Short mmCIF file of C-alpha atoms and ligand atoms in Angstrom, two decimals:
data_model
loop_
_atom_site.label_atom_id
_atom_site.label_comp_id
_atom_site.label_asym_id
_atom_site.label_seq_id
_atom_site.Cartn_x
_atom_site.Cartn_y
_atom_site.Cartn_z
CA MET N 126 15.35 34.35 6.88
CA ASN N 127 16.38 31.02 5.38
CA VAL N 128 18.94 32.68 3.12
CA ALA N 129 20.38 34.38 6.21
CA ASP N 130 20.47 31.03 8.04
CA THR N 131 22.14 29.30 5.09
CA GLU N 132 24.85 31.98 5.19
CA ILE N 133 25.44 31.14 8.86
CA VAL N 134 25.58 27.40 8.14
CA ILE N 135 28.14 27.91 5.36
CA SER N 136 30.24 30.07 7.68
CA LEU N 137 30.16 27.43 10.45
CA LEU N 138 31.13 24.68 8.01
CA GLN N 139 33.92 26.72 6.44
CA ASP N 140 35.37 27.25 9.92
CA SER N 141 35.51 23.45 10.18
CA GLY N 142 37.41 23.07 6.91
CA TYR N 143 34.55 22.45 4.47
CA SER N 144 34.03 24.55 1.39
CA HIS N 145 30.84 25.60 -0.34
CA CYS N 146 30.46 24.45 -3.94
CA SER N 147 27.97 25.56 -6.50
CA LYS N 148 27.29 22.25 -8.29
CA MET N 149 25.38 19.43 -6.62
CA GLU N 150 27.38 16.82 -8.57
CA GLU N 151 30.59 18.04 -6.92
CA ALA N 152 29.32 18.07 -3.35
CA ASP N 153 30.17 15.45 -0.72
CA ILE N 154 27.42 16.76 1.53
CA LEU N 155 24.00 17.81 0.24
CA LEU N 156 22.09 19.97 2.68
CA ILE N 157 18.62 21.36 2.12
CA ASN N 158 17.47 24.26 4.27
CA THR N 159 13.73 23.90 4.61
CA CYS N 160 10.58 25.93 5.23
CA SER N 161 7.36 24.61 6.79
CA ILE N 162 5.22 27.71 6.56
CA ARG N 163 2.76 26.19 4.07
CA GLU N 164 2.10 22.69 2.81
CA ASN N 165 3.39 23.54 -0.68
CA ALA N 166 6.74 24.74 0.74
CA GLU N 167 7.18 21.26 2.22
CA GLN N 168 6.04 19.61 -1.03
CA ARG N 169 8.85 21.37 -2.85
CA VAL N 170 11.35 19.98 -0.36
CA TRP N 171 10.06 16.43 -0.91
CA GLY N 172 10.49 17.02 -4.64
CA ARG N 173 14.08 18.18 -4.11
CA LEU N 174 14.79 15.16 -1.92
CA ASP N 175 13.80 12.94 -4.87
CA ILE N 176 16.61 14.57 -6.83
CA PHE N 177 19.01 14.03 -3.91
CA ARG N 178 17.98 10.35 -3.78
CA ARG N 179 18.97 9.88 -7.42
CA GLU N 180 22.24 11.64 -6.77
CA LYS N 181 22.96 9.44 -3.77
CA ARG N 182 22.25 6.31 -5.79
CA ASN N 183 25.09 7.34 -8.12
CA ARG N 184 27.38 8.30 -5.25
CA PRO N 185 26.53 6.28 -2.12
CA GLY N 186 29.32 8.03 -0.17
CA ALA N 187 27.60 11.44 -0.33
CA LEU N 188 25.76 12.58 2.80
CA VAL N 189 22.26 14.06 2.67
CA GLY N 190 20.95 16.39 5.38
CA VAL N 191 17.67 18.18 6.03
CA ILE N 192 18.10 21.34 8.10
CA GLY N 193 15.74 24.11 9.24
CA CYS N 194 12.04 24.16 9.97
CA MET N 195 11.02 20.83 8.40
CA ALA N 196 13.78 19.12 10.35
CA GLU N 197 12.34 20.69 13.49
CA ARG N 198 8.72 19.85 12.68
CA LEU N 199 9.17 16.26 11.51
CA LYS N 200 12.29 15.22 13.47
CA GLU N 201 12.96 11.46 13.38
CA ARG N 202 9.91 10.93 11.17
CA LEU N 203 12.01 12.31 8.31
CA LEU N 204 14.54 9.50 8.80
CA GLU N 205 11.78 6.89 8.89
CA ARG N 206 10.13 8.15 5.73
CA GLU N 207 13.34 8.75 3.78
CA LYS N 208 16.03 6.18 4.59
CA MET N 209 18.75 7.94 2.59
CA ILE N 210 18.74 11.00 4.92
CA ASP N 211 21.84 11.06 7.13
CA LEU N 212 21.34 14.34 9.02
CA VAL N 213 18.34 16.12 10.57
CA VAL N 214 19.29 19.42 12.17
CA GLY N 215 16.92 22.11 13.52
CA PRO N 216 17.41 25.90 13.30
CA ASP N 217 19.05 26.25 16.72
CA ALA N 218 21.51 23.35 16.35
CA TYR N 219 23.67 24.50 13.44
CA ARG N 220 26.78 24.76 15.64
CA GLN N 221 26.55 20.97 16.02
CA LEU N 222 26.63 20.38 12.25
CA PRO N 223 30.39 19.66 11.92
CA ARG N 224 30.20 17.05 14.70
CA LEU N 225 27.02 15.52 13.32
CA ILE N 226 28.53 15.32 9.83
CA GLU N 227 31.48 13.43 11.28
CA GLU N 228 29.13 11.01 13.02
CA ALA N 229 27.10 10.56 9.86
CA GLY N 230 30.34 9.78 8.04
CA THR N 231 30.74 6.73 10.28
CA GLY N 232 27.28 5.46 9.36
CA GLN N 233 25.26 6.79 12.30
CA LYS N 234 22.37 9.20 11.76
CA GLY N 235 23.17 12.73 12.95
CA VAL N 236 20.13 14.29 14.63
CA ASN N 237 19.80 17.47 16.72
CA VAL N 238 16.54 19.35 16.86
CA LEU N 239 16.87 20.99 20.27
CA LEU N 240 15.50 24.52 20.37
CA SER N 241 17.34 27.10 22.45
CA GLN N 242 16.31 30.18 24.40
CA GLU N 243 19.64 31.90 23.81
CA GLU N 244 21.09 30.96 20.44
CA THR N 245 21.33 33.96 18.08
CA TYR N 246 24.57 33.04 16.22
CA ALA N 247 25.67 36.58 17.11
CA ASP N 248 29.37 35.73 16.85
CA ILE N 249 29.14 34.06 13.43
CA THR N 250 30.01 36.18 10.39
CA PRO N 251 27.70 34.92 7.63
CA VAL N 252 29.26 34.01 4.27
CA ARG N 253 27.32 36.32 1.95
CA LEU N 254 25.57 34.57 -0.90
CA SER N 255 24.49 37.82 -2.56
CA LYS N 256 25.89 37.64 -6.08
CA ASN N 257 25.99 41.38 -6.63
CA GLY N 258 27.84 42.31 -3.43
CA VAL N 259 25.34 45.16 -2.94
CA SER N 260 22.66 43.95 -0.53
CA ALA N 261 22.91 41.78 2.56
CA PHE N 262 20.66 40.55 5.35
CA ILE N 263 21.31 40.81 9.06
CA ALA N 264 19.12 38.64 11.30
CA ILE N 265 18.52 40.73 14.44
CA MET N 266 16.39 38.20 16.29
CA ARG N 267 15.20 34.60 16.10
CA GLY N 268 11.97 32.80 16.89
CA CYS N 269 8.55 34.27 17.61
CA ASN N 270 6.25 34.54 20.65
CA ASN N 271 3.10 35.66 18.89
CA LEU N 272 1.38 32.33 18.37
CA CYS N 273 -0.87 33.42 15.53
CA SER N 274 -3.29 30.52 15.36
CA TYR N 275 -2.37 29.42 11.80
CA CYS N 276 1.39 29.70 12.10
CA VAL N 277 4.01 27.02 12.59
CA VAL N 278 6.95 29.41 13.15
CA PRO N 279 6.83 29.52 16.99
CA TYR N 280 7.04 25.69 17.00
CA THR N 281 9.78 25.32 14.40
CA ARG N 282 11.94 28.30 15.33
CA GLY N 283 11.28 28.52 19.04
CA GLU N 284 10.93 31.43 21.44
CA GLU N 285 11.78 34.96 20.45
CA ARG N 286 15.27 36.20 21.33
CA SER N 287 17.03 39.40 20.32
CA ARG N 288 20.65 39.65 19.35
CA ASP N 289 23.15 41.91 21.11
CA PRO N 290 22.97 45.29 19.28
CA ARG N 291 26.76 45.63 19.39
CA SER N 292 27.15 42.50 17.29
CA ILE N 293 24.55 43.83 14.83
CA VAL N 294 26.29 47.20 14.47
CA ALA N 295 29.66 45.45 14.08
CA GLU N 296 28.19 43.30 11.29
CA ALA N 297 26.78 46.40 9.57
CA GLU N 298 30.17 48.16 9.84
CA ASP N 299 31.88 45.14 8.31
CA LEU N 300 29.37 45.06 5.43
CA ALA N 301 29.79 48.79 4.77
CA ALA N 302 33.58 48.42 4.77
CA ARG N 303 33.27 45.60 2.23
CA GLY N 304 31.28 47.79 -0.15
CA PHE N 305 27.73 46.60 0.57
CA ARG N 306 25.22 49.38 -0.03
CA GLU N 307 21.97 47.97 1.38
CA ILE N 308 21.26 46.13 4.61
CA THR N 309 17.96 44.48 5.49
CA LEU N 310 17.36 43.81 9.18
CA LEU N 311 15.32 40.63 9.65
CA GLY N 312 13.02 39.36 12.37
CA GLN N 313 9.58 37.73 12.54
CA ASN N 314 8.37 40.79 14.44
CA VAL N 315 11.07 43.46 14.41
CA ASP N 316 8.88 45.77 16.54
CA SER N 317 9.34 43.47 19.50
CA TYR N 318 13.15 43.54 19.29
CA SER N 319 14.40 44.23 22.80
CA TYR N 320 17.86 43.83 24.27
CA SER N 321 18.91 44.79 27.79
CA SER N 322 22.45 45.12 28.93
CA GLY N 323 22.82 46.49 32.44
CA SER N 324 20.46 49.44 32.81
CA ARG N 325 20.38 50.13 29.06
CA LYS N 326 17.50 48.81 27.02
CA VAL N 327 17.66 48.91 23.24
CA ASP N 328 14.38 48.73 21.33
CA PHE N 329 13.95 48.42 17.56
CA SER N 330 13.83 52.19 16.89
CA THR N 331 17.10 52.68 18.77
CA LEU N 332 18.72 49.75 16.99
CA LEU N 333 17.55 51.03 13.61
CA GLU N 334 19.03 54.45 14.33
CA MET N 335 22.33 52.86 15.41
CA VAL N 336 22.52 50.89 12.15
CA ALA N 337 21.41 53.85 9.99
CA LYS N 338 24.28 55.92 11.45
CA VAL N 339 26.95 53.36 10.53
CA ASP N 340 27.26 54.77 7.00
CA ARG N 341 24.95 57.35 5.38
CA GLY N 342 25.73 55.81 2.01
CA VAL N 343 24.25 52.47 3.05
CA ARG N 344 20.50 52.26 2.93
CA ILE N 345 18.58 50.27 5.46
CA ARG N 346 15.49 48.11 5.13
CA PHE N 347 13.75 45.91 7.66
CA SER N 348 11.07 43.24 7.81
CA THR N 349 8.60 42.29 9.25
CA ASN N 350 6.55 44.81 11.23
CA HIS N 351 3.53 43.67 13.22
CA PRO N 352 0.44 45.91 13.03
CA LYS N 353 -0.17 45.49 16.77
CA ASP N 354 3.32 46.75 17.67
CA ILE N 355 4.52 49.24 15.05
CA SER N 356 5.10 52.50 16.92
CA GLU N 357 5.12 56.23 16.39
CA LYS N 358 8.71 56.24 17.64
CA LEU N 359 9.77 53.91 14.81
CA LEU N 360 8.08 56.09 12.20
CA GLN N 361 9.76 59.19 13.64
CA THR N 362 13.13 57.45 13.50
CA MET N 363 12.48 56.60 9.84
CA ALA N 364 11.49 60.20 9.13
CA GLY N 365 14.74 61.43 10.67
CA HIS N 366 17.04 59.29 8.52
CA PRO N 367 16.90 59.56 4.72
CA ASN N 368 18.95 56.39 4.32
CA ILE N 369 16.17 54.31 5.95
CA CYS N 370 14.06 53.16 3.00
CA ARG N 371 10.51 54.46 2.68
CA HIS N 372 8.88 51.07 2.78
CA ILE N 373 7.02 49.19 5.48
CA HIS N 374 5.88 45.59 5.18
CA LEU N 375 2.79 45.42 7.37
CA PRO N 376 1.02 42.06 7.06
CA LEU N 377 -2.76 42.46 7.19
CA GLN N 378 -3.72 38.75 6.84
CA SER N 379 -7.46 39.56 6.78
CA GLY N 380 -9.68 42.64 6.62
CA SER N 381 -12.33 41.08 8.87
CA SER N 382 -12.06 41.67 12.62
CA ARG N 383 -13.83 38.36 13.27
CA ILE N 384 -11.22 36.44 11.25
CA LEU N 385 -8.35 38.45 12.76
CA SER N 386 -9.58 37.44 16.19
CA LEU N 387 -9.69 33.74 15.17
CA MET N 388 -6.19 34.19 13.77
CA LYS N 389 -5.10 35.59 17.18
CA ARG N 390 -3.50 38.57 15.48
CA SER N 391 -4.30 40.96 18.40
CA TYR N 392 -5.63 43.81 16.24
CA THR N 393 -8.91 44.65 14.55
CA ARG N 394 -9.72 46.02 11.11
CA GLU N 395 -10.08 49.47 12.68
CA ALA N 396 -6.76 49.23 14.53
CA TYR N 397 -5.01 48.26 11.28
CA ILE N 398 -6.60 51.25 9.52
CA GLY N 399 -5.38 53.42 12.42
CA LYS N 400 -1.79 52.19 11.89
CA VAL N 401 -1.93 52.92 8.14
CA LYS N 402 -3.24 56.43 8.89
CA LEU N 403 -0.40 56.95 11.37
CA ILE N 404 2.15 55.91 8.73
CA ARG N 405 0.56 58.21 6.13
CA ARG N 406 0.62 61.13 8.60
CA LEU N 407 4.20 60.75 9.79
CA LEU N 408 5.69 59.41 6.55
CA PRO N 409 3.51 60.67 3.70
CA ASP N 410 6.00 59.30 1.19
CA CYS N 411 6.18 55.67 2.27
CA ALA N 412 5.23 52.48 0.41
CA ILE N 413 3.23 49.89 2.32
CA SER N 414 3.17 46.22 1.36
CA THR N 415 1.36 43.37 3.02
CA ASP N 416 0.67 39.63 3.40
CA ILE N 417 -2.81 38.18 3.06
CA ILE N 418 -4.17 34.74 3.90
CA THR N 419 -7.40 33.90 2.16
CA GLY N 420 -9.85 31.12 3.04
CA PHE N 421 -8.97 30.90 6.74
CA CYS N 422 -11.26 28.79 8.95
CA THR N 423 -14.94 29.87 8.73
CA GLU N 424 -14.18 32.78 6.38
CA SER N 425 -17.43 33.85 4.69
CA ASP N 426 -17.94 35.81 1.51
CA SER N 427 -18.60 38.91 3.58
CA ASP N 428 -15.30 38.44 5.52
CA HIS N 429 -13.60 38.10 2.14
CA THR N 430 -15.25 41.31 0.91
CA GLU N 431 -13.90 43.08 3.98
CA THR N 432 -10.39 42.03 2.95
CA LEU N 433 -10.95 43.37 -0.57
CA THR N 434 -12.34 46.70 0.66
CA LEU N 435 -9.49 47.18 3.10
CA MET N 436 -6.92 46.39 0.40
CA GLU N 437 -8.58 48.95 -1.84
CA TRP N 438 -8.67 51.54 0.92
CA ALA N 439 -5.03 51.03 1.90
CA GLY N 440 -3.88 50.93 -1.75
CA PHE N 441 -1.06 48.51 -0.99
CA ASP N 442 1.96 48.91 -3.24
CA PHE N 443 2.69 45.18 -3.17
CA ALA N 444 1.37 42.02 -1.49
CA TYR N 445 2.24 38.39 -0.88
CA MET N 446 -1.02 36.46 -1.04
CA PHE N 447 -1.68 32.89 0.08
CA ALA N 448 -4.51 30.39 0.42
CA TYR N 449 -4.77 29.15 4.00
CA SER N 450 -2.80 25.96 4.54
CA GLU N 451 -3.51 24.07 7.76
CA ARG N 452 -0.31 23.32 9.67
CA PRO N 453 -0.25 20.36 12.06
CA GLY N 454 0.34 21.30 15.69
CA THR N 455 -0.97 24.86 15.44
CA TYR N 456 -3.93 26.15 17.46
CA ALA N 457 -6.07 26.41 14.31
CA ALA N 458 -5.31 22.81 13.28
CA GLY N 459 -6.48 21.57 16.68
CA ASN N 460 -9.41 23.86 17.31
CA LEU N 461 -10.81 25.45 14.16
CA PRO N 462 -12.37 23.78 11.10
CA ASP N 463 -10.49 24.15 7.80
CA ASP N 464 -13.91 24.43 6.22
CA VAL N 465 -13.51 26.73 3.24
CA PRO N 466 -13.59 24.45 0.17
CA GLU N 467 -10.42 24.44 -1.96
CA THR N 468 -12.35 25.82 -4.96
CA VAL N 469 -13.60 28.76 -2.88
CA LYS N 470 -10.11 29.43 -1.50
CA LYS N 471 -8.78 29.46 -5.06
CA ARG N 472 -11.51 31.80 -6.30
CA ARG N 473 -10.97 34.22 -3.43
CA LEU N 474 -7.21 34.09 -3.93
CA ARG N 475 -7.71 34.90 -7.63
CA GLU N 476 -9.86 37.90 -6.73
CA ILE N 477 -7.31 39.16 -4.25
CA ILE N 478 -4.42 38.73 -6.70
CA GLU N 479 -6.41 40.51 -9.41
CA LEU N 480 -7.20 43.46 -7.16
CA GLN N 481 -3.59 43.68 -5.98
CA GLY N 482 -2.48 43.64 -9.63
CA ASP N 483 -4.53 46.82 -10.18
CA LEU N 484 -3.27 48.42 -6.97
CA SER N 485 0.37 47.65 -7.85
CA LEU N 486 -0.09 49.21 -11.29
CA ARG N 487 -1.72 52.25 -9.69
CA SER N 488 1.23 52.60 -7.32
CA LYS N 489 3.65 52.53 -10.27
CA ARG N 490 1.54 54.87 -12.40
CA ALA N 491 1.69 57.46 -9.62
CA LEU N 492 5.46 57.68 -10.12
CA MET N 493 5.29 58.52 -13.84
CA GLY N 494 7.42 61.57 -14.58
CA SER N 495 9.00 61.68 -11.13
CA CYS N 496 12.65 61.20 -10.30
CA VAL N 497 13.61 58.35 -7.96
CA GLU N 498 16.89 57.34 -6.45
CA VAL N 499 17.92 53.85 -7.56
CA LEU N 500 20.60 51.60 -6.12
CA VAL N 501 22.05 49.64 -9.07
CA GLU N 502 22.05 45.88 -8.49
CA GLY N 503 23.10 44.47 -11.87
CA VAL N 504 22.35 43.83 -15.54
CA SER N 505 18.68 43.38 -16.43
CA LYS N 506 17.64 39.79 -17.17
CA ARG N 507 15.81 40.89 -20.30
CA SER N 508 18.52 43.02 -21.92
CA GLN N 509 22.30 43.26 -21.68
CA ASN N 510 22.03 46.98 -22.43
CA HIS N 511 19.89 47.69 -19.41
CA LEU N 512 20.60 47.75 -15.71
CA PHE N 513 18.19 47.21 -12.86
CA GLY N 514 18.02 48.33 -9.28
CA ARG N 515 15.47 49.28 -6.66
CA ASN N 516 14.06 52.55 -5.45
CA SER N 517 13.47 53.34 -1.80
CA TYR N 518 9.94 51.85 -2.05
CA ASN N 519 11.49 48.47 -2.99
CA GLN N 520 10.22 48.63 -6.58
CA VAL N 521 12.45 47.32 -9.37
CA VAL N 522 13.52 50.00 -11.86
CA VAL N 523 15.06 49.14 -15.28
CA PHE N 524 16.97 51.75 -17.32
CA PRO N 525 19.53 51.91 -20.17
CA SER N 526 23.08 51.28 -19.04
CA ALA N 527 25.76 53.92 -19.46
CA GLY N 528 28.55 51.98 -17.81
CA GLU N 529 27.30 52.28 -14.22
CA SER N 530 28.21 49.56 -11.72
CA PRO N 531 26.34 47.62 -9.07
CA GLY N 532 26.40 49.68 -5.88
CA ASP N 533 26.05 53.08 -7.64
CA TYR N 534 23.19 55.38 -6.63
CA LEU N 535 21.51 57.07 -9.60
CA ASN N 536 18.60 59.40 -10.15
CA VAL N 537 16.18 57.90 -12.65
CA THR N 538 13.15 59.62 -14.17
CA ILE N 539 10.27 57.18 -14.48
CA GLU N 540 8.85 56.96 -18.00
CA GLY N 541 6.92 53.70 -18.02
CA TYR N 542 5.88 50.63 -16.07
CA THR N 543 4.82 47.03 -16.43
CA SER N 544 3.16 44.77 -13.85
CA ALA N 545 6.59 43.87 -12.45
CA THR N 546 8.88 46.84 -13.03
CA LEU N 547 9.27 50.56 -13.54
CA THR N 548 11.27 51.76 -16.53
CA GLY N 549 13.07 55.05 -16.87
CA ARG N 550 16.03 57.14 -17.92
CA ARG N 551 19.02 58.21 -15.90
CA THR N 552 18.96 61.88 -14.95
CA GLY N 553 21.94 62.15 -12.64
CA THR N 554 24.11 60.66 -9.97
CA ALA N 555 22.82 60.70 -6.45
CA ASN N 556 25.42 61.56 -3.79
CA SER N 557 24.18 59.18 -1.18
CA THR N 558 20.72 58.06 -0.35
CA GLY N 559 17.73 60.36 -0.62
CA SER N 560 14.21 59.77 0.48
CA GLN N 561 12.45 59.19 -2.84
N1 SAH Q 8 6.29 37.09 11.01
C1 SAH Q 8 5.65 37.55 9.86
C2 SAH Q 8 5.31 36.52 8.85
C3 SAH Q 8 6.04 35.26 8.71
S1 SAH Q 8 5.34 34.04 7.68
C4 SAH Q 8 4.34 38.21 10.28
O1 SAH Q 8 3.77 37.94 11.29
O2 SAH Q 8 3.85 38.97 9.49
C5 SAH Q 8 5.01 34.91 6.20
C6 SAH Q 8 3.56 34.91 5.80
O3 SAH Q 8 3.15 33.57 5.50
C7 SAH Q 8 2.57 35.35 6.85
O4 SAH Q 8 2.49 36.74 6.97
C8 SAH Q 8 1.28 34.75 6.35
O5 SAH Q 8 0.62 35.62 5.45
C9 SAH Q 8 1.74 33.51 5.61
N2 SAH Q 8 1.38 32.30 6.35
C10 SAH Q 8 1.83 31.90 7.56
N3 SAH Q 8 1.25 30.73 7.93
C11 SAH Q 8 0.40 30.40 6.92
C12 SAH Q 8 -0.51 29.33 6.72
N4 SAH Q 8 -0.67 28.37 7.63
N5 SAH Q 8 -1.22 29.29 5.57
C13 SAH Q 8 -1.07 30.27 4.63
N6 SAH Q 8 -0.24 31.30 4.77
C14 SAH Q 8 0.49 31.37 5.91
FE1 SF4 Q 9 3.91 33.47 12.61
FE2 SF4 Q 9 2.45 35.37 13.75
FE3 SF4 Q 9 4.97 34.96 14.53
FE4 SF4 Q 9 4.48 36.03 12.14
S1 SF4 Q 9 3.97 36.96 14.13
S2 SF4 Q 9 5.92 34.39 12.60
S3 SF4 Q 9 2.62 34.99 11.52
S4 SF4 Q 9 3.30 33.54 14.79
#
């Protein structure tokens, strides 16, 4: 989401006559787009600001700006703590950046952290940062209304709003015309996408179908689904369109119904299991990945075991796993004790990561000998003679190069795997996108 926002910011600044440069030493304005989701994300930003401070000491004329979620969360406190910061701009105020930069150039501090109920940047064509020219993001909505008790997003990114579907389809058409071959639709909870114009209401399934029909040779991904909202209609839409990738990211967070209730996730362990069964029934050939938070307030060893058993049962293909990080201003920070000791959080996280390591290997092993369609993204980091790309399940596949180019679809027979990648051999050219 931050990459997508950065692309919007660059577009807005280019329209005002600025240009994006790749080296910090050459820049007149240093902007850092920030994330507040966990304490360590913010720590990394403070570390980067130390580097900016050194740079500014050498070039006092350069402007430094903090944009995004940390700007929204800390507001003027950022300016107090870090005197060299000239700009603090929240996620809904990027249109004001050119004006604020001008103000900052005259020595005033440029601050705008107002959240909006309407801003979707629908009319801005993002400047694509993707180096390979193959995959691009389209943000279909902003903000979130779910108020999960641990999460800072509703406070830093504001209320949920959905973008006009016509602007989304137009952006997808433009990407297809420029040779992009993969589009990922982004939202904090794509299942609650909803746009009304006159008597017509467009929900996420309808939007997904509209985007999938733009070009059959462009494959479509989306993230993130919410277990409480993912619908049969969405799964049927996926089943009806081979160019919609067979991958669903369905964050579990915890396998214990008691913890899920404290997290205000609005589903139980059983309901989550029901959603996985529904996916398996309607889309038997679909990867499922997840997010897990370990060590949430009051989590006991038996709650933790419930997470492990559910992971094992679901056999997730991939997972992002985190230790709980209390975020100021959230419901949990004000009302629930962050009482799982750091050492216990770390141990549980290790156990979860270890189990997921096995599950991810199992998911790759299951593909041995089968043929998958791969969209080539570029040259492998490890070897100049190999290319890499992804299959429909979002797994990285590495194979010997025979002169193919980024953007080509190939059939690859899987012959091996490591913890991070599948390896294989090319067995043909795919015409467009298939469902493997
Ligand atoms: N909207 C998405 C997730 C956005 S944040 C959803 O609801 O699934 C991405 C992930 O960060 C979350 O799924 C959660 O696993 C993790 N996360 C969010 N807040 C966190 C916190 N306070 N501590 C640890 N992990 C957190
Ligand atoms: Fe945060 Fe929950 Fe919204 Fe995801 S759905 S962004 S976890 S509040």
